[in-house]
XYZ file of C-alpha atoms in Angstrom:
287
model
C 77.726 157.930 182.869
C 80.983 159.708 183.768
C 81.958 159.898 180.123
C 78.597 161.449 179.238
C 78.905 163.998 182.047
C 82.560 164.750 181.218
C 83.678 163.529 184.647
C 86.896 161.852 183.602
C 90.482 162.680 184.465
C 92.094 164.029 181.317
C 95.547 163.214 182.663
C 94.947 159.634 183.806
C 91.765 158.212 182.203
C 91.558 159.796 178.748
C 91.803 157.660 175.617
C 94.869 159.077 173.808
C 94.057 157.327 170.533
C 90.607 158.918 170.114
C 92.023 162.407 170.823
C 88.796 163.783 172.326
C 89.212 165.545 175.723
C 86.352 163.519 177.246
C 86.932 160.140 175.583
C 87.543 157.552 178.317
C 89.969 154.650 178.085
C 88.100 152.055 180.146
C 91.315 150.137 180.826
C 92.558 153.173 182.794
C 89.298 154.159 184.497
C 89.159 153.921 188.292
C 85.934 154.089 190.290
C 85.287 157.693 191.287
C 84.369 158.755 194.819
C 80.729 159.822 195.228
C 79.627 161.787 198.239
C 76.939 160.136 200.360
C 73.598 161.918 200.487
C 70.146 161.299 201.945
C 68.573 160.609 198.555
C 71.331 158.237 197.450
C 70.219 154.629 197.198
C 72.068 151.965 199.130
C 74.669 150.405 196.805
C 74.012 146.954 195.427
C 76.550 144.203 196.204
C 77.988 144.226 192.690
C 78.636 147.974 192.929
C 81.068 147.474 195.821
C 84.571 146.140 195.290
C 85.819 143.128 197.202
C 89.014 143.430 199.287
C 90.900 141.680 196.471
C 89.591 144.188 193.889
C 90.387 147.105 196.195
C 93.929 145.784 196.569
C 94.317 145.626 192.779
C 93.014 149.196 192.539
C 95.503 150.451 195.113
C 98.363 148.568 193.460
C 97.459 150.198 190.138
C 97.371 153.690 191.701
C 100.693 153.166 193.449
C 102.600 151.713 190.508
C 101.105 153.646 187.577
C 99.885 156.987 188.962
C 101.799 157.877 192.119
C 105.090 157.677 190.210
C 103.769 159.740 187.295
C 105.993 162.567 186.084
C 103.208 165.147 186.525
C 103.202 164.798 190.314
C 103.856 168.536 190.773
C 100.418 169.382 189.402
C 97.138 169.578 191.252
C 95.645 166.904 188.963
C 98.017 164.313 190.423
C 96.924 164.965 194.006
C 93.227 165.362 193.273
C 93.032 162.179 191.194
C 94.768 159.967 193.765
C 92.954 161.624 196.678
C 89.556 161.063 195.008
C 90.249 157.435 194.061
C 91.754 156.479 197.427
C 88.811 158.157 199.138
C 86.606 155.882 197.006
C 88.576 152.877 198.281
C 88.037 153.981 201.883
C 84.311 154.466 201.242
C 83.960 150.942 199.828
C 85.708 149.612 202.945
C 83.413 151.611 205.250
C 80.189 150.634 203.448
C 81.048 146.951 203.759
C 82.358 147.367 207.328
C 85.517 145.514 206.360
C 87.980 144.803 209.170
C 90.720 142.504 207.984
C 94.489 142.748 207.369
C 94.001 143.584 203.665
C 91.658 146.501 204.446
C 94.001 147.742 207.173
C 96.876 147.719 204.689
C 94.819 149.726 202.178
C 93.944 152.447 204.691
C 97.577 152.543 205.842
C 98.667 153.233 202.248
C 96.081 156.026 202.011
C 97.481 157.539 205.213
C 101.073 157.353 203.944
C 100.020 159.151 200.757
C 98.575 162.074 202.754
C 101.640 162.188 205.038
C 103.897 162.430 201.976
C 101.755 165.142 200.351
C 101.770 167.252 203.535
C 105.433 168.001 202.857
C 106.003 167.304 199.164
C 103.190 169.590 197.915
C 103.210 172.257 200.637
C 104.562 174.959 198.298
C 101.846 174.515 195.652
C 99.113 177.198 195.479
C 95.928 176.457 197.391
C 93.845 175.790 194.255
C 96.228 172.921 193.435
C 96.804 171.574 196.940
C 94.802 172.392 200.073
C 96.768 171.516 203.199
C 93.647 171.667 205.373
C 91.795 169.087 203.232
C 94.888 166.877 203.229
C 95.120 167.049 207.044
C 91.416 166.233 207.405
C 91.769 163.119 205.237
C 94.910 162.033 207.079
C 93.066 162.409 210.393
C 90.147 160.341 209.054
C 92.546 157.597 207.919
C 94.180 157.477 211.347
C 90.785 157.389 213.083
C 89.683 154.496 210.869
C 92.915 152.648 211.613
C 92.452 153.227 215.338
C 89.081 151.436 215.246
C 90.431 148.662 212.997
C 93.407 148.009 215.284
C 91.060 147.798 218.275
C 88.659 145.381 216.563
C 91.448 143.141 215.272
C 93.143 143.113 218.693
C 89.924 141.684 220.171
C 90.255 138.834 217.654
C 93.993 138.418 218.376
C 94.876 139.396 214.814
C 98.286 141.170 214.756
C 98.774 144.445 212.849
C 102.491 144.936 212.066
C 101.960 148.563 210.986
C 100.234 149.698 214.193
C 103.324 151.233 215.895
C 104.099 153.276 212.762
C 100.629 154.799 212.540
C 100.228 155.312 216.281
C 103.438 157.348 216.030
C 101.972 159.403 213.172
C 98.939 160.135 215.352
C 101.236 161.468 218.087
C 103.257 163.593 215.644
C 100.073 165.024 214.180
C 98.908 166.185 217.625
C 102.058 167.382 219.387
C 100.320 170.585 220.514
C 97.393 168.691 222.033
C 97.660 168.217 225.778
C 95.727 164.947 225.938
C 97.932 163.012 223.508
C 99.856 161.437 226.416
C 96.592 160.145 227.851
C 95.902 158.557 224.475
C 99.327 156.876 224.507
C 98.477 155.202 227.815
C 95.677 153.291 226.050
C 98.127 151.613 223.642
C 99.197 148.035 224.233
C 102.562 147.560 225.934
C 104.199 146.331 222.718
C 103.026 149.378 220.745
C 103.829 151.863 223.517
C 107.374 150.488 223.867
C 107.981 150.315 220.099
C 110.809 152.358 218.555
C 108.368 154.399 216.447
C 106.190 155.508 219.374
C 109.166 156.170 221.652
C 110.762 158.325 218.952
C 107.523 160.320 218.585
C 107.362 160.825 222.363
C 110.919 162.188 222.398
C 109.850 164.771 219.820
C 106.812 165.602 221.971
C 109.047 166.271 224.984
C 111.441 168.438 222.924
C 108.584 170.546 221.561
C 106.703 170.916 224.857
C 109.874 171.981 226.708
C 110.908 174.352 223.882
C 114.182 172.478 223.396
C 114.736 173.622 219.817
C 118.262 172.163 219.572
C 116.987 168.724 220.555
C 113.953 169.068 218.261
C 115.992 169.628 215.086
C 118.467 166.895 216.032
C 115.520 164.489 216.241
C 114.217 165.754 212.888
C 117.570 164.992 211.242
C 117.501 161.455 212.641
C 113.879 160.845 211.645
C 112.754 158.597 208.809
C 111.195 160.289 205.779
C 107.485 160.115 206.647
C 107.813 161.236 210.299
C 109.937 164.157 209.064
C 107.116 165.100 206.653
C 104.770 165.482 209.629
C 107.320 167.390 211.711
C 107.712 170.032 209.011
C 104.431 171.637 210.152
C 106.089 172.623 213.441
C 109.199 174.283 211.982
C 107.884 177.866 212.043
C 106.546 177.438 215.578
C 109.856 176.059 216.895
C 111.998 178.641 215.079
C 109.921 181.582 216.307
C 110.177 180.383 219.911
C 113.900 179.683 219.457
C 114.665 183.190 218.207
C 112.769 184.639 221.150
C 114.855 182.559 223.577
C 118.134 183.331 221.785
C 117.581 187.104 221.699
C 116.531 187.249 225.353
C 119.428 185.039 226.438
C 122.336 186.425 224.412
C 121.319 190.025 223.737
C 121.288 192.474 226.677
C 119.137 195.613 226.182
C 120.666 198.439 224.108
C 123.675 196.378 223.118
C 124.678 194.964 219.737
C 125.670 191.306 219.871
C 127.198 189.450 216.926
C 126.171 185.797 216.467
C 127.523 183.457 213.725
C 124.887 183.014 211.031
C 126.159 179.522 210.157
C 125.703 178.358 213.744
C 122.166 179.724 213.838
C 121.401 178.062 210.498
C 122.554 174.687 211.815
C 120.720 175.067 215.112
C 117.387 175.981 213.492
C 117.557 173.343 210.772
C 117.675 175.786 207.834
C 119.033 174.875 204.411
C 121.272 177.914 203.803
C 122.566 181.101 205.368
C 120.424 183.107 202.934
C 117.308 181.327 204.205
C 118.449 182.001 207.763
C 118.972 185.706 207.019
C 115.480 185.886 205.479
C 113.966 184.313 208.614
C 115.804 186.821 210.814
C 114.501 189.780 208.783
C 110.946 188.494 209.255
C 111.540 188.710 213.020
C 113.169 192.154 212.948
C 116.786 190.977 213.264
C 119.526 192.246 210.949
C 122.398 190.182 209.541
C 125.451 190.935 207.409
C 128.787 189.318 206.526
C 127.911 185.990 208.118
C 126.786 187.399 211.477
């Protein structure tokens, strides 16, 4: 049906030997996501993949598609996003709550965390940050319910601290996130991942920009991907504090550009100078 309607991924499902743009290689085809609608019939059992089949699907996507060389293109994101969304839908329709299903949703969440930073400079028609954030939020919500249900059955979830921490980092500007943390189990709340996320929360809420960027430098890769969304906010507040603290009215004050670059977590002095110009501050000869 997809081949007839030309709904195949030319980059990842096309049959290279037959040369046609809409010729599908069925060995490469992955079940496409279909949006639920009122007139859509309830799927038959054989149309839904078992946890074992879903795990094989995810393993294929991770090993053969996520490492593809064309990852800088929109096709890469849209293909993986669509197929992982299909995995999540199969899990939801069967109401699966088991360690395998939890692991699959966790991998989906990690993919969206990675893309939030890795693809942020792509144009919107190739990568939509808002859509990516919405899917990451849905993954974390699903995991929240799964962790709760499995805890009632005394089934441990080793990845829970990691993803609870991501939930905190995604909502650092939300006032009720601390109330949410109080609902975590003692083991999760005291875990290194959650405690690290809470330290970032305190640094951001108290406008401690020096502490914030020190924590960013010490962060693991995926938490740092989530923290990138706060860089502009922290830098703008920092420059406001710095100018009010060090610069008396009607007086020119020289400040080392390299020190400011290090403090604000910028990659070069040129990038620092560009940021200053955007905020109406001049720089020359390293100051």
